XYZ file of C-alpha atoms in Angstrom:
524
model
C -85.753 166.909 -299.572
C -86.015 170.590 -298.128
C -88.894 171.883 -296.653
C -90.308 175.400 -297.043
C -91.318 177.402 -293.767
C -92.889 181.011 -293.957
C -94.040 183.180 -290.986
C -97.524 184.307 -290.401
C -96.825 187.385 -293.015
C -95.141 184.758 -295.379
C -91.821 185.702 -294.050
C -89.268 182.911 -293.173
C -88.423 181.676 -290.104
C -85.155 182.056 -288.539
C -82.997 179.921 -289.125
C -82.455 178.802 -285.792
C -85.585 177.453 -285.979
C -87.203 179.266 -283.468
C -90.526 180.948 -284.286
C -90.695 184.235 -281.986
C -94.302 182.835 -280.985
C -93.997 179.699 -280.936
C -94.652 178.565 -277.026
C -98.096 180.306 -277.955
C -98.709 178.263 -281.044
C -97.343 175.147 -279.023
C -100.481 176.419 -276.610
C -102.948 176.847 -279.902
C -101.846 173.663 -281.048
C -101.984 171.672 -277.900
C -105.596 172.954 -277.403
C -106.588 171.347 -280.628
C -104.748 168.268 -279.970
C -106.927 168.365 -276.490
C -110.417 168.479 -277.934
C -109.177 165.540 -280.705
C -108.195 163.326 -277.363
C -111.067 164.198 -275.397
C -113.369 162.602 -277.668
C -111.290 159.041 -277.536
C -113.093 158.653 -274.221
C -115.541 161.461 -273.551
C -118.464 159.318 -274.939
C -118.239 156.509 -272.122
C -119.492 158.301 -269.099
C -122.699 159.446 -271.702
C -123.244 155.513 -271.925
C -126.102 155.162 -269.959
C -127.693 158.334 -271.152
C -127.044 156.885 -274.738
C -129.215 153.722 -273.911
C -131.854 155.385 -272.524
C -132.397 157.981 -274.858
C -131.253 156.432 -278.297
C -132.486 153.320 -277.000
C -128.651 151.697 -277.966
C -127.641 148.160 -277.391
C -124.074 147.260 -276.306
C -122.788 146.612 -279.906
C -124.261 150.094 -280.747
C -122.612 151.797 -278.064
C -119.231 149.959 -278.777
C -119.787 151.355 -282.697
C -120.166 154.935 -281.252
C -116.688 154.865 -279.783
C -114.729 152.424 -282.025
C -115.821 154.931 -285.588
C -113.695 157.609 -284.307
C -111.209 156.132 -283.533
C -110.830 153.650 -286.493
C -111.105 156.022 -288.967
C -108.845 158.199 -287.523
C -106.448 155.233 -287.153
C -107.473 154.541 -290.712
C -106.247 157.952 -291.806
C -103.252 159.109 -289.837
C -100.474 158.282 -291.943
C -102.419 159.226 -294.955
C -103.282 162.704 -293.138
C -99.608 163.161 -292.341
C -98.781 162.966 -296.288
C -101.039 165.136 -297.345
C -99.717 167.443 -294.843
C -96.238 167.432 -295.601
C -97.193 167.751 -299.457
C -100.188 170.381 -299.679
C -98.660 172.261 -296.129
C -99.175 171.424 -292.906
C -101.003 174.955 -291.724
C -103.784 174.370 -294.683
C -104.493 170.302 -293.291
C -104.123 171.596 -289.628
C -107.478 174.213 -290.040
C -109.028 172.040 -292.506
C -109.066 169.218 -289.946
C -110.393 172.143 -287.226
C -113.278 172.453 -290.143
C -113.992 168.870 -290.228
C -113.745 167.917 -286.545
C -116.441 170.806 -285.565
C -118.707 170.021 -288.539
C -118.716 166.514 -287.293
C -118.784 167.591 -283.980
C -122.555 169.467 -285.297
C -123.734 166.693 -286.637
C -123.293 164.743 -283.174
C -124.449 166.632 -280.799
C -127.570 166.981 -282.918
C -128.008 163.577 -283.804
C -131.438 161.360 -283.287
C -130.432 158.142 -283.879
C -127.554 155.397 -282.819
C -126.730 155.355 -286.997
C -126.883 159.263 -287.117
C -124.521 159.452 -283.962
C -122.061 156.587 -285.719
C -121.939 158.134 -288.675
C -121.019 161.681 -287.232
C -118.142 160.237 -285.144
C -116.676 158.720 -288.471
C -116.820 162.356 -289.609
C -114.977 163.863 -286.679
C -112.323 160.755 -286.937
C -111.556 162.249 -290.178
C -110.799 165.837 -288.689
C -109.178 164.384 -285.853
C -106.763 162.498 -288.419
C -105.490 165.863 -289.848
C -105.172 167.546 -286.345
C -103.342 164.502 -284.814
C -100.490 164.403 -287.299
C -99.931 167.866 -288.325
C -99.694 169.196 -284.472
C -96.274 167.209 -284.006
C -95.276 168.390 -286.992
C -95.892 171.962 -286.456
C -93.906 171.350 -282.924
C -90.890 169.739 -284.485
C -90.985 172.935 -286.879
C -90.726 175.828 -284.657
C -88.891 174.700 -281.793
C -85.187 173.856 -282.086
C -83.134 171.133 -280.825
C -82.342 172.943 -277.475
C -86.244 173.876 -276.513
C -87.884 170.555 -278.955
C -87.380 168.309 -275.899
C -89.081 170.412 -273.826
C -91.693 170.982 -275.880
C -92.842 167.537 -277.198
C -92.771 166.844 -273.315
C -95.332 169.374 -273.016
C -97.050 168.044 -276.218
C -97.618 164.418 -274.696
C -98.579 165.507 -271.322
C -101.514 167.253 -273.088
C -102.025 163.639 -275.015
C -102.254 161.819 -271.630
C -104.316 164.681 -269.712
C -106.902 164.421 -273.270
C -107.388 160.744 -273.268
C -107.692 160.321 -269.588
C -109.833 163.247 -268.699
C -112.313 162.588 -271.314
C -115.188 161.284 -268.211
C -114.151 163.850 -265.992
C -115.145 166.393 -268.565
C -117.922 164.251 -270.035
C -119.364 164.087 -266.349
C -119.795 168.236 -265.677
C -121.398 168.305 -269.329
C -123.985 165.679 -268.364
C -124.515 166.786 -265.182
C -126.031 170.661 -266.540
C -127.184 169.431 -270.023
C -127.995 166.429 -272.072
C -125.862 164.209 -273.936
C -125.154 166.571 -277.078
C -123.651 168.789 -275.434
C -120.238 166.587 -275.109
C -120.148 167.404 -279.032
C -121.109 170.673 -279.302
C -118.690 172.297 -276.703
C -116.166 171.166 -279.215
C -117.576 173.901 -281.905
C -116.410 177.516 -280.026
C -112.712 175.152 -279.486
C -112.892 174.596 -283.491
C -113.716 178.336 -284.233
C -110.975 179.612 -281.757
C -108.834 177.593 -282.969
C -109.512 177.975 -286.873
C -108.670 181.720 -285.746
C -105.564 181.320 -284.441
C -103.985 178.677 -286.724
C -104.464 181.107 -289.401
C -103.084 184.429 -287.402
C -100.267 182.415 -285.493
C -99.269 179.351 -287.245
C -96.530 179.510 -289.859
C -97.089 177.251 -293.293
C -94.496 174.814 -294.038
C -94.654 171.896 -295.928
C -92.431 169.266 -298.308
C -92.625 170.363 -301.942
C -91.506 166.583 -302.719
C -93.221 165.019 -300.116
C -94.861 161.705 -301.323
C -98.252 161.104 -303.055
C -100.899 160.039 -300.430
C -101.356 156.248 -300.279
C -105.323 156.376 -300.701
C -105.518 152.488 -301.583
C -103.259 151.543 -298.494
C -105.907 153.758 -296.176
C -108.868 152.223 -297.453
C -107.405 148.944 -297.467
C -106.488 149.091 -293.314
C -109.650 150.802 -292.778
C -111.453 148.764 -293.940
C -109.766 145.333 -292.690
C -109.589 146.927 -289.019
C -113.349 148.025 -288.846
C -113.544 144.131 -290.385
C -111.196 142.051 -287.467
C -113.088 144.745 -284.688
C -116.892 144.239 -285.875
C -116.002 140.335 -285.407
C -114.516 140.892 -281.945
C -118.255 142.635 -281.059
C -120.348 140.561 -282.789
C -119.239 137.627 -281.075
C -120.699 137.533 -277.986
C -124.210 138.542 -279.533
C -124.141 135.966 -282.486
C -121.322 133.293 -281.529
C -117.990 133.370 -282.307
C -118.393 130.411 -283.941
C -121.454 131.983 -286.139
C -121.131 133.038 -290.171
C -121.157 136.248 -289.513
C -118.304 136.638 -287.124
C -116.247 134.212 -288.854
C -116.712 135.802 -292.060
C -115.923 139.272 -290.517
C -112.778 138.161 -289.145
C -111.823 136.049 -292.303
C -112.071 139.334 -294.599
C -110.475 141.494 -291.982
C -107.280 139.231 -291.972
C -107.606 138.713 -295.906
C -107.780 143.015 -296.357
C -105.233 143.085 -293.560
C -102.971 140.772 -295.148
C -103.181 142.772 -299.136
C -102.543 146.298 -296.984
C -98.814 144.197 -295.960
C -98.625 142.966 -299.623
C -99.533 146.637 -301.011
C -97.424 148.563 -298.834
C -94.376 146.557 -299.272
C -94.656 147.212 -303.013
C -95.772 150.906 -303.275
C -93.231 153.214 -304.197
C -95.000 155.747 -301.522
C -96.470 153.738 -298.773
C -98.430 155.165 -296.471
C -96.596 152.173 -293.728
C -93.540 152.156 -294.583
C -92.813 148.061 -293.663
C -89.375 148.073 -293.188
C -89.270 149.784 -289.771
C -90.508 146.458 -288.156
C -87.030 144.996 -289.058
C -85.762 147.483 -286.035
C -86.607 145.328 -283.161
C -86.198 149.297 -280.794
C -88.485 150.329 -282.949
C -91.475 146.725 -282.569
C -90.511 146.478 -279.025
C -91.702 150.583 -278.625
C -94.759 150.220 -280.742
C -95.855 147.203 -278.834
C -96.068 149.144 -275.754
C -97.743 151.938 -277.141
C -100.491 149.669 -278.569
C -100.652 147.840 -275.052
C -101.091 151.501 -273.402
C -103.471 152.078 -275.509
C -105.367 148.981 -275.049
C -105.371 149.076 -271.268
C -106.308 152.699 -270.964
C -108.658 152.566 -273.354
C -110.669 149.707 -272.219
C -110.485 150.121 -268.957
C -112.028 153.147 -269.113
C -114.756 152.201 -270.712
C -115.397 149.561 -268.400
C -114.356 151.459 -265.382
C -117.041 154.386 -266.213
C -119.874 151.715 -266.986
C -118.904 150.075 -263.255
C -119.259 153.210 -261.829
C -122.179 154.462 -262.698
C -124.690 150.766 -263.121
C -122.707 149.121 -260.266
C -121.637 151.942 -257.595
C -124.281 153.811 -258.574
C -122.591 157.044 -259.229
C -123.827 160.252 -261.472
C -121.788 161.029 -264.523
C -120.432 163.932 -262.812
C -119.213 162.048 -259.557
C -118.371 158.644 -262.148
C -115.918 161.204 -263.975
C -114.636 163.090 -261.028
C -113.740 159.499 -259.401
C -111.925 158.763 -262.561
C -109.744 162.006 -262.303
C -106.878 160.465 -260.323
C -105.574 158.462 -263.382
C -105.298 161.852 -265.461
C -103.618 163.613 -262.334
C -101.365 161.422 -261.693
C -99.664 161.717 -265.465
C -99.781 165.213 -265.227
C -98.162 165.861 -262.353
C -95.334 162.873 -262.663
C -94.393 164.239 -266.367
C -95.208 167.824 -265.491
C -92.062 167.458 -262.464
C -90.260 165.544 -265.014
C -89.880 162.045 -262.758
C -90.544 159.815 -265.475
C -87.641 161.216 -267.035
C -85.399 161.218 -264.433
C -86.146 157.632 -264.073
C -85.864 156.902 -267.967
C -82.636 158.452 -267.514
C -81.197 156.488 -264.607
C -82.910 153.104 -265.388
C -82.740 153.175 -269.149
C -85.471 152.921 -272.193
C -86.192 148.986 -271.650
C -86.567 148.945 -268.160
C -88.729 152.065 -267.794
C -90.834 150.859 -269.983
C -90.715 147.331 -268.173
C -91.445 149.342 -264.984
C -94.100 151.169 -266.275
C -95.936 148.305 -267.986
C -95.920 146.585 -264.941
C -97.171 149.203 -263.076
C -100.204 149.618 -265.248
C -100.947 146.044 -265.219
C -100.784 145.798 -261.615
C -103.081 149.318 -261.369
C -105.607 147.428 -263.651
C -105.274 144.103 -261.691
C -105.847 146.020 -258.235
C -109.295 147.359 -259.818
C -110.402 143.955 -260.510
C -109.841 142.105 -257.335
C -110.241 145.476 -254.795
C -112.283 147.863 -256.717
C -115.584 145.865 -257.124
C -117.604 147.134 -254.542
C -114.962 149.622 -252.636
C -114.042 153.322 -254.206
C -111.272 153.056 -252.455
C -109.615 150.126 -254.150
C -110.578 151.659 -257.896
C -108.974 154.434 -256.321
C -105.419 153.399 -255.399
C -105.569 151.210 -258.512
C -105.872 154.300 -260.623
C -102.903 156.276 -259.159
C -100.960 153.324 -259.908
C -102.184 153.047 -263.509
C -101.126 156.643 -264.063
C -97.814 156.486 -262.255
C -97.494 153.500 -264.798
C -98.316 155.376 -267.678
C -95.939 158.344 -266.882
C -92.829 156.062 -267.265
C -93.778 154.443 -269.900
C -95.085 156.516 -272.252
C -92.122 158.944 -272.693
C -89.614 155.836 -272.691
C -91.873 154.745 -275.659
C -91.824 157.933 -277.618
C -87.837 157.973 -277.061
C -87.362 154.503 -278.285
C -89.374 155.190 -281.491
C -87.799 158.412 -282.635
C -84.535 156.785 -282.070
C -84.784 154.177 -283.995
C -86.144 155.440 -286.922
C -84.100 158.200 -289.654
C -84.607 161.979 -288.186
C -85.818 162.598 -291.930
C -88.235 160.482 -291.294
C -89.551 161.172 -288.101
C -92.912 162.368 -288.856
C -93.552 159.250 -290.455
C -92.416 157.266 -287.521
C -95.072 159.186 -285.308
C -98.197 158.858 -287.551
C -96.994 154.779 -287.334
C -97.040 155.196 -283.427
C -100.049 157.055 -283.857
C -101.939 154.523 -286.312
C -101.221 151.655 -283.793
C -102.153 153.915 -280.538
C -105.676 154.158 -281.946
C -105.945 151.141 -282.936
C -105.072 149.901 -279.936
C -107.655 151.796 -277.967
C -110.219 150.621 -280.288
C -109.286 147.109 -280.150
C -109.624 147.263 -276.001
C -112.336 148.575 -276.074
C -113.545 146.112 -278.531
C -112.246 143.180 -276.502
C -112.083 144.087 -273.134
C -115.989 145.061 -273.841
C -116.370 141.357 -275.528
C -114.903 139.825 -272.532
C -117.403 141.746 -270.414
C -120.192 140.669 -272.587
C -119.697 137.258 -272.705
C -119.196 136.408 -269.282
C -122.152 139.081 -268.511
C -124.751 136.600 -270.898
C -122.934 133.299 -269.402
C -123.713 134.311 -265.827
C -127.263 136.175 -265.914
C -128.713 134.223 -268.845
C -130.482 136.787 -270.230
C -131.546 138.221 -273.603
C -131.513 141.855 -273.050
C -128.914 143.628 -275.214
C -127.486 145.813 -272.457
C -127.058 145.449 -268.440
C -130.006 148.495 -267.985
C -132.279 146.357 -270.328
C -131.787 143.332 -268.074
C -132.232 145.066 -265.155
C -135.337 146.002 -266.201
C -136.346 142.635 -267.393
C -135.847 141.479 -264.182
C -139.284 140.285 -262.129
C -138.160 140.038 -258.403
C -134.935 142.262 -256.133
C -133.462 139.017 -256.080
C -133.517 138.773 -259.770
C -132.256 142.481 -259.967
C -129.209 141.464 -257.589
C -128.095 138.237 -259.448
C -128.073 140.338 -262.668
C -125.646 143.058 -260.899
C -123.481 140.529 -259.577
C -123.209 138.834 -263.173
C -122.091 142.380 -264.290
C -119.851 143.227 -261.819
C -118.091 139.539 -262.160
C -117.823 140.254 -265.789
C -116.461 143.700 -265.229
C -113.589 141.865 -263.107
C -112.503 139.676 -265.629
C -112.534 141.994 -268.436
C -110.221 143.869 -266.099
C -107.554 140.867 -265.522
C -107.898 139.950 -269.029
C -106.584 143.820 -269.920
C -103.810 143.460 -267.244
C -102.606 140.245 -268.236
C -101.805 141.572 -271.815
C -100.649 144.608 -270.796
C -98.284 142.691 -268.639
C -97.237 141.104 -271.132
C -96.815 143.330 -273.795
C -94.434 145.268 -271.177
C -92.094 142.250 -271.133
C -92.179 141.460 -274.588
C -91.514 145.548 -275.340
C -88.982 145.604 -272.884
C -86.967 142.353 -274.016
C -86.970 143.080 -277.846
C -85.596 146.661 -276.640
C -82.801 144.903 -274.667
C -81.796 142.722 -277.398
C -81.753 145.587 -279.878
C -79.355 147.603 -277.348
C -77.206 144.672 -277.299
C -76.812 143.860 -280.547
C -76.331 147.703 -281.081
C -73.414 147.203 -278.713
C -72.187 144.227 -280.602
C -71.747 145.907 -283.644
C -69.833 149.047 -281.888
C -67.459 146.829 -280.513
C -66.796 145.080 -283.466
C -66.175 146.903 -286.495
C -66.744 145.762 -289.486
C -63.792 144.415 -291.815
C -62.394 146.574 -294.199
C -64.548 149.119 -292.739
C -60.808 151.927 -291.912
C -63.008 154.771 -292.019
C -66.061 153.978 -289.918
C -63.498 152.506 -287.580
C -61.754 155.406 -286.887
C -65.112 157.390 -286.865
C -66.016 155.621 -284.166
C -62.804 155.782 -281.755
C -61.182 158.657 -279.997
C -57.054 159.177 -279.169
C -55.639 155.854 -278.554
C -57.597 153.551 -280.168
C -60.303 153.768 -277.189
C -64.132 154.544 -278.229
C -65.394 158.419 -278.260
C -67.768 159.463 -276.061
């Protein structure tokens, strides 16, 4: 399969592959791809605002975030293929269109449903944006300056997702909640403008058919297994409801496998978990994503209910975490150490790292800034190394014509692990919240105000802030040990890669001298 590429006049590009603007379209298109991230964690520092003034309870609130980012998850990998068959400049500023119309509807929304139901709508703009940006960088840039640039590319992805209270906390400190959304509309029309003046069309003219079936199918079965993990501490895990939830979640779940396997174009293609580089990558990336993701959202709520903390100074105190990714992938140490220490163990490292950053909240960060602090830094220095040791594991172990694929797969699980921990590190937090304070209120404001006496008041706080502790070793645990499990099944993969170099196959002349230099003695 060949794809087509045509300038901004509809001229091609070179064929060297580099597009005479293209570090400004890498700029355009890592704007967009900014705005799409932002919103993965923007809405937590508006939390109390939301319960005030929409009156939410906790599962409302956890609904608010987890739409976007299902349905996004939902629709990556069918977003990608539309892309590559109808052209990736067309889905890129249609997905611009969708995210600011969304983006509209939430800022001006009234009610918890009309707020849902408008993220669900930017999740589907932020689908098309998410997979046709790395597409449009893989296009333009070379092999000489595409290194470079997809460095650049996920530094932007870690500065989005962990900036998103920072941001959130100037918008709510000069306006009211809305305005998270709406500042996203002049960033839509700007960039609308320039995808269509700067970004060249290409696009697969046999690319495959989008795999509508397999999207609804693992939309439907995630928003199923994640609206069980938040009803459960509200109705009993043990209650119809939840059980039922979870039953058809892992029943939809299991026909998505069943369907994909016998598609001839699915939108998962199943066969890439038989690379164990390629499982042991993916489960980091969904264990990054569940530790910064829920601890986020916890970490804003303890700021603000237990510290005490405006959204402003809760967001600026969360700032650290996004510096410190920056600046460690912006001087390029994570890849110095990647390349000294290897993909396994800088992912091991950096695993660790975040685990112990999360941990160091938990037990020093309860009533201290100072604790949340250094435990923050450490998180980020965690993430730095392990993040661009993930996205080298996955692209090499996966066909280069297939590469795009491979990412909207990453991408699919990255949301979906943010969604899930912030469905169950916020579970963990509400359970142990209702077990300790005994109370009927739906949210920790609500029982605050229930409460008759200061000594009432301060058991309820306490019951929060214990909560918000476990919730927090609960994250690093698994993050812990999805590290060591990523790690391993990457070292086991290398050596069995090794194996197989050193021992040729029988009757295999060909690939045997392929493989060795002068004398017998393997090429560099």
């Amino acid at each position: 399969m060949t794809a087509t590429t045509a300038g901004p006049s509809g001229s091609a590009a070179a064929p060297s592959g580099r597009h005479p603007r293209r570090w400004l379209i890498l700029g355009v298109i890592c704007l967009a791809q900014l705005t799409v991230l932002l919103d993965n964690t923007v809405l937590s520092v508006a939390i109390p605002s939301l319960t005030r003034e929409l009156d939410a309870a906790s599962a409302d609130i956890q609904w608010m975030i987890n739409a976007y980012s299902l349905v996004q998850s939902g629709l990556l990998l069918t977003a990608g293929s539309a892309a590559d068959r109808y052209g990736r400049k067309k889905m890129l500023t249609a997905g611009l269109v969708l995210f600011g119309a969304g983006s509209l509807a939430a800022g001006l929304a009234q009610t918890s449903g009309q707020l849902i139901a408008a993220r669900a709508g930017m999740g589907v703009g932020g689908a098309l944006l998410m997979t046709t940006t790395l597409a449009v960088v893989v296009q333009i840039f070379d092999d000489d300056e595409r290194v470079k640039a997809i460095g650049l590319w996920a530094t932007v992805n870690s500065l989005g997702f962990a900036a998103g209270p920072l941001i959130g906390g100037v918008m709510l400190n000069h306006f009211w909640w809305g305005a998270i959304f709406l500042v996203n509309i002049p960033v839509a029309l700007l960039g609308v403008a320039a995808v269509v003046k700067l970004v060249p069309e290409s696009r697969n003219p046999l690319g495959d058919r989008p795999d509508l079936p397999g999207a609804l199918l693992s939309t439907v079965g995630m928003g199923a297994v994640v609206y069980a993990i938040i009803s459960g501490p509200t109705h009993g895990w043990t209650s119809v409801r939840v059980l039922v939830a979870a039953g058809v979640g892992a029943a939809v779940l299991a026909a998505f496998a069943w369907w994909e396997l016998r598609v001839p174009y699915p939108m998962l293609d199943m066969h890439f978990f038989r690379d164990q580089r390629f499982v042991g990558a993916v489960t980091g990336a969904i264990l990054v994503a569940f530790g910064m993701g829920g601890s986020l959202y916890l970490l804003t709520q303890h700021l603000q209910f237990v510290l005490g903390y405006e959204p402003l100074e809760a967001g600026l105190r969360t700032a650290p975490l996004a510096v410190s990714v920056v600046v460690l992938n912006t001087v390029g140490i994570g890849a110095r150490v990647h390349a000294r220490l290897g993909s396994p163990a800088t992912i091991l490292v950096g695993m660790t790292m975040l685990a112990g950053g999360l941990a160091v909240i938990a037990v020093l960060g309860g009533h201290d800034y100072a604790g949340m602090l250094a435990g923050l830094v450490v998180m980020g220095a965690g993430i730095a190394f392990a993040m661009p040791a993930m996205a080298n594991a996955i692209m090499s172990a996966i066909p280069p014509q297939k590469a795009g694929v491979g990412a909207g797969v990453n991408g699919t699980l990255a949301e979906f692990g943010n969604g899930l921990g912030v469905a169950v590190l916020g579970a963990v937090l509400s359970s142990r919240f209702s077990a300790l304070a005994a109370v009927s209120a739906a949210s920790f404001p609500a029982a605050l105000a229930a409460a008759g006496s200061a000594a009432e008041r301060q058991r309820v706080a306490d019951a929060f802030s214990s909560g918000l502790e476990t919730s927090q070793l609960v994250g690093a645990v698994a993050v812990f040990l999805g590290g060591a499990l990523a790690a391993a099944l990457l070292w086991r993969a290398e050596r069995a890669d090794s194996g197989r170099q050193r021992t040729p196959e029988p009757g295999a002349p060909d690939e045997e001298q392929h493989a060795c230099g002068p004398a017998g003695r393997p090429s560099a």
